[in-house]
Amino acid sequence: MSLALVYRLTLLSRCLTTKSQDKVSIHTSAMEDLLKRELNTTKLRPIGGGGGCINHGEGYETDHGRFFVKMNGDKGARVMFKGEYASLEAIAATGTVTVPKPIKVLDDPRGRGAMLIMEHLDMGGLRSYADQLGEQMARLHLHNEEVAKKGKRPSSRVGQGGDASPAYVSQFGFHTATCCGAIPQDNSWSDDWVSFYATRKLKLQLDLVEKDYHDKETRDLWPQLERKLPKFFEGVKVTPSLLHGDLWGGNAAENSKGPVIFDPASFYGHHEYEMAIASMFGGFGGKFFSAYHKVLPKASGWEARHELYKLFHYLNHWNHFGSSYRSSSVSIMKSLLKDY
């Protein structure tokens, strides 16, 4: 894939029905003046880029090399980019998988949103390194456990400030809000994963569905499913793992050195959560999943929990892209109730 397609790893089916987003162009004199000041450069030459369903993106050649800039004109853009910055820092600190280095979050000088400056990486589609990425993702998910084995002091705020030697995180959540798409996630710390997933993940999405669509069927199904959630985790010990949080095929690539992941919405959660979105839109072949599960084998009840975790993403897509995702959401809820 050419340099002009850096970060443009989107699947058409995911974005065709996207609700209107304020994807403001960064090609304005005020914006370019700001970038020149912040990057201490006289040269700022666009070299191509792209964006996804939510953001506009552009690569730049400067006096100090290349940078990639993501821009969003929504009023919540600063929260989104601060969360992405913190996520990239936290993943990088584990040393398990390559991510672009975040540089700075800036406000749009016109008062319209914000932007994130990061390292520019020449990337193409994930082909040669799918199995390596699978193993690296498993190592990422095991990293917190490995830290615990080394006897590092417990902490629930690892990642804040980009600590290069993180302490063990004993709770589920994250030290700042992160956005899965454009929707901020409540990452308030919790000692209990089932409660965290029910309230911070599923209930948040279902409340948005209720607000925008007043869907009676999901309203009736949710209390039944909520009561049964503990059954999905019987006999399973869930420990906090640092997650990418939105690892679909469009958020992974490779360069000459190996795999790269980007656009994270990180938090500490059950490692199985990560594989749900990875399996939903293609982009990851069998080698990826085989390599992952060779390091982290499937636990008893994995298949049902896999569907439970996919439910979050279908609801999230419903809230982002419209009611074409309603049937999948309702179908999973009914299936989970039937099986349990």
Tab-separated table of C-alpha atoms in Angstrom:
chain	number	residue	atom	x	y	z
A	1	MET	CA	0.000	0.000	0.000
A	2	SER	CA	1.387	3.417	-0.919
A	3	LEU	CA	2.455	6.141	1.491
A	4	ALA	CA	-0.551	8.172	0.384
A	5	LEU	CA	-2.725	5.605	2.106
A	6	VAL	CA	-1.033	5.910	5.487
A	7	TYR	CA	-3.700	5.492	8.176
A	8	ARG	CA	-6.388	5.068	5.511
A	9	LEU	CA	-7.012	1.474	6.470
A	10	THR	CA	-10.791	1.655	6.652
A	11	LEU	CA	-13.312	-0.929	5.593
A	12	LEU	CA	-15.996	0.585	3.387
A	13	SER	CA	-18.816	-1.324	5.036
A	14	ARG	CA	-18.007	0.250	8.388
A	15	CYS	CA	-18.364	3.824	7.174
A	16	LEU	CA	-20.998	3.868	4.439
A	17	THR	CA	-23.772	4.792	6.845
A	18	THR	CA	-21.715	7.059	9.084
A	19	LYS	CA	-23.651	9.763	10.844
A	20	SER	CA	-22.481	13.256	9.978
A	21	GLN	CA	-19.150	14.120	11.588
A	22	ASP	CA	-17.460	17.521	11.516
A	23	LYS	CA	-14.271	16.407	9.775
A	24	VAL	CA	-12.713	19.838	9.406
A	25	SER	CA	-9.922	20.295	6.885
A	26	ILE	CA	-6.542	21.185	8.351
A	27	HIS	CA	-5.464	23.011	5.186
A	28	THR	CA	-5.968	26.542	6.554
A	29	SER	CA	-3.402	29.252	7.111
A	30	ALA	CA	-4.205	29.532	10.833
A	31	MET	CA	-3.814	25.793	11.337
A	32	GLU	CA	-0.587	25.597	9.359
A	33	ASP	CA	0.863	28.582	11.237
A	34	LEU	CA	0.092	26.813	14.512
A	35	LEU	CA	1.737	23.608	13.321
A	36	LYS	CA	4.847	25.489	12.214
A	37	ARG	CA	5.157	27.099	15.647
A	38	GLU	CA	4.574	23.895	17.585
A	39	LEU	CA	6.922	21.850	15.412
A	40	ASN	CA	9.494	24.673	15.184
A	41	THR	CA	9.663	24.378	11.403
A	42	THR	CA	9.609	26.724	8.433
A	43	LYS	CA	8.738	23.913	6.043
A	44	LEU	CA	5.308	22.288	6.261
A	45	ARG	CA	4.622	20.363	3.080
A	46	PRO	CA	1.587	18.051	2.891
A	47	ILE	CA	2.580	14.570	1.711
A	48	GLY	CA	-0.790	12.860	1.777
A	49	GLY	CA	-2.593	10.875	4.365
A	50	GLY	CA	-6.232	10.224	4.836
A	51	GLY	CA	-8.722	9.580	7.544
A	52	GLY	CA	-11.303	7.140	8.717
A	53	CYS	CA	-14.930	7.339	9.699
A	54	ILE	CA	-14.291	9.969	12.361
A	55	ASN	CA	-11.169	12.044	11.686
A	56	HIS	CA	-9.305	13.833	8.923
A	57	GLY	CA	-5.589	13.061	8.654
A	58	GLU	CA	-2.564	14.475	6.858
A	59	GLY	CA	1.142	13.716	6.739
A	60	TYR	CA	3.633	16.594	6.674
A	61	GLU	CA	7.279	17.000	5.701
A	62	THR	CA	9.012	19.449	8.052
A	63	ASP	CA	12.509	20.698	8.862
A	64	HIS	CA	12.741	17.864	11.391
A	65	GLY	CA	11.298	14.994	9.404
A	66	ARG	CA	7.772	13.745	8.882
A	67	PHE	CA	4.772	13.982	11.181
A	68	PHE	CA	1.189	12.813	10.966
A	69	VAL	CA	-1.674	15.055	12.099
A	70	LYS	CA	-5.204	13.964	12.952
A	71	MET	CA	-7.929	16.596	13.094
A	72	ASN	CA	-11.526	16.588	14.255
A	73	GLY	CA	-13.853	19.575	14.423
A	74	ASP	CA	-16.216	18.152	17.021
A	75	LYS	CA	-16.442	19.835	20.414
A	76	GLY	CA	-15.358	16.581	22.073
A	77	ALA	CA	-12.214	16.227	19.963
A	78	ARG	CA	-9.775	17.231	22.709
A	79	VAL	CA	-11.111	14.505	25.003
A	80	MET	CA	-10.834	11.989	22.166
A	81	PHE	CA	-7.255	12.913	21.255
A	82	LYS	CA	-6.099	13.138	24.885
A	83	GLY	CA	-7.406	9.609	25.349
A	84	GLU	CA	-5.635	8.411	22.225
A	85	TYR	CA	-2.406	10.094	23.335
A	86	ALA	CA	-2.580	8.364	26.726
A	87	SER	CA	-3.419	5.045	25.071
A	88	LEU	CA	-0.441	5.224	22.723
A	89	GLU	CA	1.834	6.107	25.643
A	90	ALA	CA	0.581	3.207	27.744
A	91	ILE	CA	0.954	0.645	24.952
A	92	ALA	CA	4.411	1.930	24.019
A	93	ALA	CA	5.532	1.650	27.646
A	94	THR	CA	4.968	-2.122	27.572
A	95	GLY	CA	7.482	-2.606	24.749
A	96	THR	CA	5.330	-5.356	23.260
A	97	VAL	CA	4.000	-3.886	20.008
A	98	THR	CA	4.842	-0.866	17.854
A	99	VAL	CA	2.593	2.204	17.932
A	100	PRO	CA	3.173	5.708	16.547
A	101	LYS	CA	4.736	8.000	19.134
A	102	PRO	CA	2.280	10.738	20.175
A	103	ILE	CA	3.735	14.255	20.139
A	104	LYS	CA	1.118	16.773	21.212
A	105	VAL	CA	-2.608	17.537	21.406
A	106	LEU	CA	-3.529	21.026	20.186
A	107	ASP	CA	-6.725	23.036	20.018
A	108	ASP	CA	-7.869	24.274	16.623
A	109	PRO	CA	-7.059	28.025	16.598
A	110	ARG	CA	-10.489	28.672	15.098
A	111	GLY	CA	-12.121	27.172	18.170
A	112	ARG	CA	-13.339	24.164	16.199
A	113	GLY	CA	-12.147	20.926	17.723
A	114	ALA	CA	-8.581	19.735	18.191
A	115	MET	CA	-5.760	17.811	16.584
A	116	LEU	CA	-3.195	15.195	17.527
A	117	ILE	CA	0.370	15.342	16.226
A	118	MET	CA	2.222	12.056	16.157
A	119	GLU	CA	5.125	10.227	14.622
A	120	HIS	CA	4.732	9.485	10.920
A	121	LEU	CA	5.228	5.841	9.989
A	122	ASP	CA	5.356	4.450	6.455
A	123	MET	CA	2.868	1.598	6.598
A	124	GLY	CA	1.021	-0.815	4.372
A	125	GLY	CA	-1.657	-3.412	4.857
A	126	LEU	CA	-1.055	-6.236	7.325
A	127	ARG	CA	0.183	-9.179	5.257
A	128	SER	CA	3.563	-10.625	6.206
A	129	TYR	CA	3.389	-10.007	9.943
A	130	ALA	CA	-0.124	-11.134	10.927
A	131	ASP	CA	1.142	-14.008	13.055
A	132	GLN	CA	3.723	-11.773	14.713
A	133	LEU	CA	1.005	-9.268	15.583
A	134	GLY	CA	-1.110	-12.044	17.089
A	135	GLU	CA	1.743	-13.041	19.375
A	136	GLN	CA	2.522	-9.422	20.235
A	137	MET	CA	-1.088	-8.701	21.175
A	138	ALA	CA	-1.054	-11.702	23.490
A	139	ARG	CA	2.163	-10.397	25.057
A	140	LEU	CA	0.538	-6.991	25.486
A	141	HIS	CA	-2.397	-8.613	27.263
A	142	LEU	CA	-0.062	-10.591	29.522
A	143	HIS	CA	2.199	-7.646	30.301
A	144	ASN	CA	0.329	-6.480	33.400
A	145	GLU	CA	0.435	-10.006	34.814
A	146	GLU	CA	4.163	-10.197	34.118
A	147	VAL	CA	4.653	-6.912	35.964
A	148	ALA	CA	2.827	-8.424	38.951
A	149	LYS	CA	5.117	-11.445	38.920
A	150	LYS	CA	8.125	-9.145	39.086
A	151	GLY	CA	6.737	-7.673	42.287
A	152	LYS	CA	6.158	-4.112	41.109
A	153	ARG	CA	4.011	-2.069	43.494
A	154	PRO	CA	0.256	-2.149	42.819
A	155	SER	CA	-1.216	0.862	41.094
A	156	SER	CA	-4.445	1.843	39.392
A	157	ARG	CA	-2.983	4.825	37.572
A	158	VAL	CA	-0.253	3.316	35.424
A	159	GLY	CA	0.281	5.071	32.141
A	160	GLN	CA	-0.349	8.548	33.490
A	161	GLY	CA	2.636	10.578	32.463
A	162	GLY	CA	3.984	7.866	30.193
A	163	ASP	CA	5.881	5.902	32.847
A	164	ALA	CA	8.384	3.739	30.967
A	165	SER	CA	8.363	1.156	33.766
A	166	PRO	CA	4.700	0.731	34.678
A	167	ALA	CA	3.524	-0.692	37.967
A	168	TYR	CA	0.958	-3.453	38.245
A	169	VAL	CA	-2.608	-2.269	37.676
A	170	SER	CA	-5.002	-3.989	40.054
A	171	GLN	CA	-8.294	-2.565	38.756
A	172	PHE	CA	-10.324	-2.357	35.570
A	173	GLY	CA	-10.502	1.007	33.827
A	174	PHE	CA	-8.045	3.701	32.787
A	175	HIS	CA	-6.755	6.986	34.161
A	176	THR	CA	-8.551	9.038	31.515
A	177	ALA	CA	-11.524	8.794	29.186
A	178	THR	CA	-10.876	7.157	25.831
A	179	CYS	CA	-13.147	7.157	22.805
A	180	CYS	CA	-14.210	4.080	20.878
A	181	GLY	CA	-14.973	5.948	17.695
A	182	ALA	CA	-16.248	9.345	18.802
A	183	ILE	CA	-18.071	8.199	21.952
A	184	PRO	CA	-16.208	8.813	25.237
A	185	GLN	CA	-15.972	5.703	27.401
A	186	ASP	CA	-16.377	5.850	31.159
A	187	ASN	CA	-13.113	4.335	32.369
A	188	SER	CA	-13.667	4.968	36.079
A	189	TRP	CA	-11.768	2.368	38.057
A	190	SER	CA	-13.590	-0.739	39.277
A	191	ASP	CA	-12.570	-3.848	41.200
A	192	ASP	CA	-15.127	-6.013	39.418
A	193	TRP	CA	-14.963	-6.751	35.694
A	194	VAL	CA	-18.560	-7.957	35.289
A	195	SER	CA	-19.873	-4.778	36.873
A	196	PHE	CA	-17.482	-2.647	34.814
A	197	TYR	CA	-18.518	-4.261	31.551
A	198	ALA	CA	-22.219	-4.082	32.384
A	199	THR	CA	-22.293	-0.439	33.445
A	200	ARG	CA	-19.328	1.278	31.770
A	201	LYS	CA	-19.592	-0.507	28.432
A	202	LEU	CA	-22.985	-2.061	27.641
A	203	LYS	CA	-25.273	0.206	29.673
A	204	LEU	CA	-23.566	3.323	28.335
A	205	GLN	CA	-24.254	2.215	24.758
A	206	LEU	CA	-27.798	1.089	25.513
A	207	ASP	CA	-28.575	4.443	27.123
A	208	LEU	CA	-27.495	6.162	23.898
A	209	VAL	CA	-29.649	3.779	21.855
A	210	GLU	CA	-32.597	4.626	24.090
A	211	LYS	CA	-31.927	8.351	23.778
A	212	ASP	CA	-31.715	8.355	19.976
A	213	TYR	CA	-33.943	5.449	18.924
A	214	HIS	CA	-36.293	4.634	21.840
A	215	ASP	CA	-35.958	0.969	20.940
A	216	LYS	CA	-38.424	-1.044	23.024
A	217	GLU	CA	-36.930	-4.440	22.217
A	218	THR	CA	-33.449	-3.647	23.518
A	219	ARG	CA	-35.030	-1.887	26.492
A	220	ASP	CA	-36.889	-5.094	27.384
A	221	LEU	CA	-33.981	-7.449	26.665
A	222	TRP	CA	-31.313	-5.634	28.659
A	223	PRO	CA	-32.596	-6.276	32.230
A	224	GLN	CA	-32.862	-9.983	31.432
A	225	LEU	CA	-29.340	-10.109	30.032
A	226	GLU	CA	-27.876	-8.009	32.832
A	227	ARG	CA	-29.109	-10.496	35.436
A	228	LYS	CA	-27.402	-13.341	33.591
A	229	LEU	CA	-24.028	-11.684	33.005
A	230	PRO	CA	-22.275	-13.365	35.974
A	231	LYS	CA	-23.062	-16.785	34.459
A	232	PHE	CA	-20.782	-16.055	31.499
A	233	PHE	CA	-17.816	-15.777	33.852
A	234	GLU	CA	-18.367	-18.736	36.153
A	235	GLY	CA	-15.092	-20.559	36.744
A	236	VAL	CA	-13.073	-17.867	34.934
A	237	LYS	CA	-10.538	-15.633	36.639
A	238	VAL	CA	-10.459	-12.231	34.958
A	239	THR	CA	-7.414	-10.063	35.604
A	240	PRO	CA	-6.782	-6.568	34.181
A	241	SER	CA	-4.989	-6.504	30.822
A	242	LEU	CA	-4.011	-3.382	28.920
A	243	LEU	CA	-6.131	-3.391	25.754
A	244	HIS	CA	-5.915	-1.521	22.473
A	245	GLY	CA	-9.687	-1.217	22.762
A	246	ASP	CA	-10.647	-0.905	19.080
A	247	LEU	CA	-8.507	-3.442	17.252
A	248	TRP	CA	-10.406	-3.886	13.988
A	249	GLY	CA	-8.551	-4.518	10.733
A	250	GLY	CA	-8.364	-0.816	9.869
A	251	ASN	CA	-6.325	-0.066	12.981
A	252	ALA	CA	-3.453	-2.434	12.231
A	253	ALA	CA	-0.769	-2.345	9.555
A	254	GLU	CA	2.871	-3.184	9.015
A	255	ASN	CA	6.103	-1.547	7.957
A	256	SER	CA	9.487	-2.984	7.047
A	257	LYS	CA	10.212	-3.803	10.692
A	258	GLY	CA	6.983	-5.521	11.664
A	259	PRO	CA	3.374	-4.902	12.676
A	260	VAL	CA	2.000	-1.554	13.848
A	261	ILE	CA	-1.253	-0.759	15.637
A	262	PHE	CA	-2.829	2.680	16.011
A	263	ASP	CA	-6.042	4.592	16.860
A	264	PRO	CA	-6.350	2.922	20.290
A	265	ALA	CA	-9.098	3.442	22.859
A	266	SER	CA	-7.276	1.754	25.699
A	267	PHE	CA	-8.362	0.597	29.126
A	268	TYR	CA	-7.554	-2.282	31.446
A	269	GLY	CA	-10.051	-5.083	30.907
A	270	HIS	CA	-10.536	-8.759	30.140
A	271	HIS	CA	-8.127	-9.785	27.384
A	272	GLU	CA	-10.891	-11.704	25.566
A	273	TYR	CA	-12.658	-8.397	24.895
A	274	GLU	CA	-9.983	-7.463	22.343
A	275	MET	CA	-10.694	-10.370	20.007
A	276	ALA	CA	-14.365	-9.448	19.489
A	277	ILE	CA	-13.841	-6.416	17.257
A	278	ALA	CA	-10.834	-8.137	15.662
A	279	SER	CA	-13.136	-10.849	14.331
A	280	MET	CA	-15.991	-8.642	13.119
A	281	PHE	CA	-14.811	-6.794	10.006
A	282	GLY	CA	-12.060	-8.880	8.487
A	283	GLY	CA	-8.455	-7.804	8.163
A	284	PHE	CA	-7.062	-10.477	10.465
A	285	GLY	CA	-6.550	-13.938	9.026
A	286	GLY	CA	-6.251	-17.286	10.718
A	287	LYS	CA	-2.523	-16.844	11.347
A	288	PHE	CA	-3.213	-13.875	13.608
A	289	PHE	CA	-5.727	-15.711	15.781
A	290	SER	CA	-3.710	-18.935	15.884
A	291	ALA	CA	-0.605	-17.092	17.050
A	292	TYR	CA	-2.602	-15.197	19.657
A	293	HIS	CA	-4.269	-18.265	21.134
A	294	LYS	CA	-1.032	-20.224	21.121
A	295	VAL	CA	0.142	-17.785	23.791
A	296	LEU	CA	-3.268	-17.170	25.382
A	297	PRO	CA	-5.449	-20.284	24.931
A	298	LYS	CA	-9.226	-20.004	24.986
A	299	ALA	CA	-10.747	-20.562	28.425
A	300	SER	CA	-13.952	-22.477	29.080
A	301	GLY	CA	-16.976	-20.517	27.853
A	302	TRP	CA	-14.887	-18.386	25.481
A	303	GLU	CA	-17.361	-18.615	22.582
A	304	ALA	CA	-20.287	-17.208	24.576
A	305	ARG	CA	-18.187	-14.393	26.023
A	306	HIS	CA	-16.906	-13.657	22.528
A	307	GLU	CA	-20.498	-12.963	21.468
A	308	LEU	CA	-21.071	-10.934	24.620
A	309	TYR	CA	-18.106	-8.729	23.771
A	310	LYS	CA	-19.213	-8.375	20.157
A	311	LEU	CA	-22.491	-6.970	21.492
A	312	PHE	CA	-20.713	-3.854	22.726
A	313	HIS	CA	-19.259	-3.170	19.298
A	314	TYR	CA	-22.536	-3.699	17.461
A	315	LEU	CA	-24.231	-1.296	19.860
A	316	ASN	CA	-21.362	1.164	19.424
A	317	HIS	CA	-21.721	0.935	15.650
A	318	TRP	CA	-25.466	1.430	15.943
A	319	ASN	CA	-24.821	4.644	17.867
A	320	HIS	CA	-22.192	5.816	15.374
A	321	PHE	CA	-23.482	4.665	12.021
A	322	GLY	CA	-27.206	4.152	12.356
A	323	SER	CA	-29.865	1.483	12.643
A	324	SER	CA	-28.334	-0.888	10.082
A	325	TYR	CA	-26.577	-2.388	13.120
A	326	ARG	CA	-29.795	-2.828	15.103
A	327	SER	CA	-30.605	-6.336	13.899
A	328	SER	CA	-27.149	-7.662	14.809
A	329	SER	CA	-27.384	-6.105	18.265
A	330	VAL	CA	-30.822	-7.524	18.994
A	331	SER	CA	-29.934	-10.919	17.546
A	332	ILE	CA	-26.914	-11.279	19.831
A	333	MET	CA	-28.920	-10.250	22.890
A	334	LYS	CA	-31.568	-12.868	22.130
A	335	SER	CA	-28.982	-15.543	21.414
A	336	LEU	CA	-27.138	-14.876	24.671
A	337	LEU	CA	-30.373	-15.115	26.643
A	338	LYS	CA	-31.263	-18.372	24.932
A	339	ASP	CA	-27.876	-19.956	25.605
A	340	TYR	CA	-27.821	-18.899	29.259
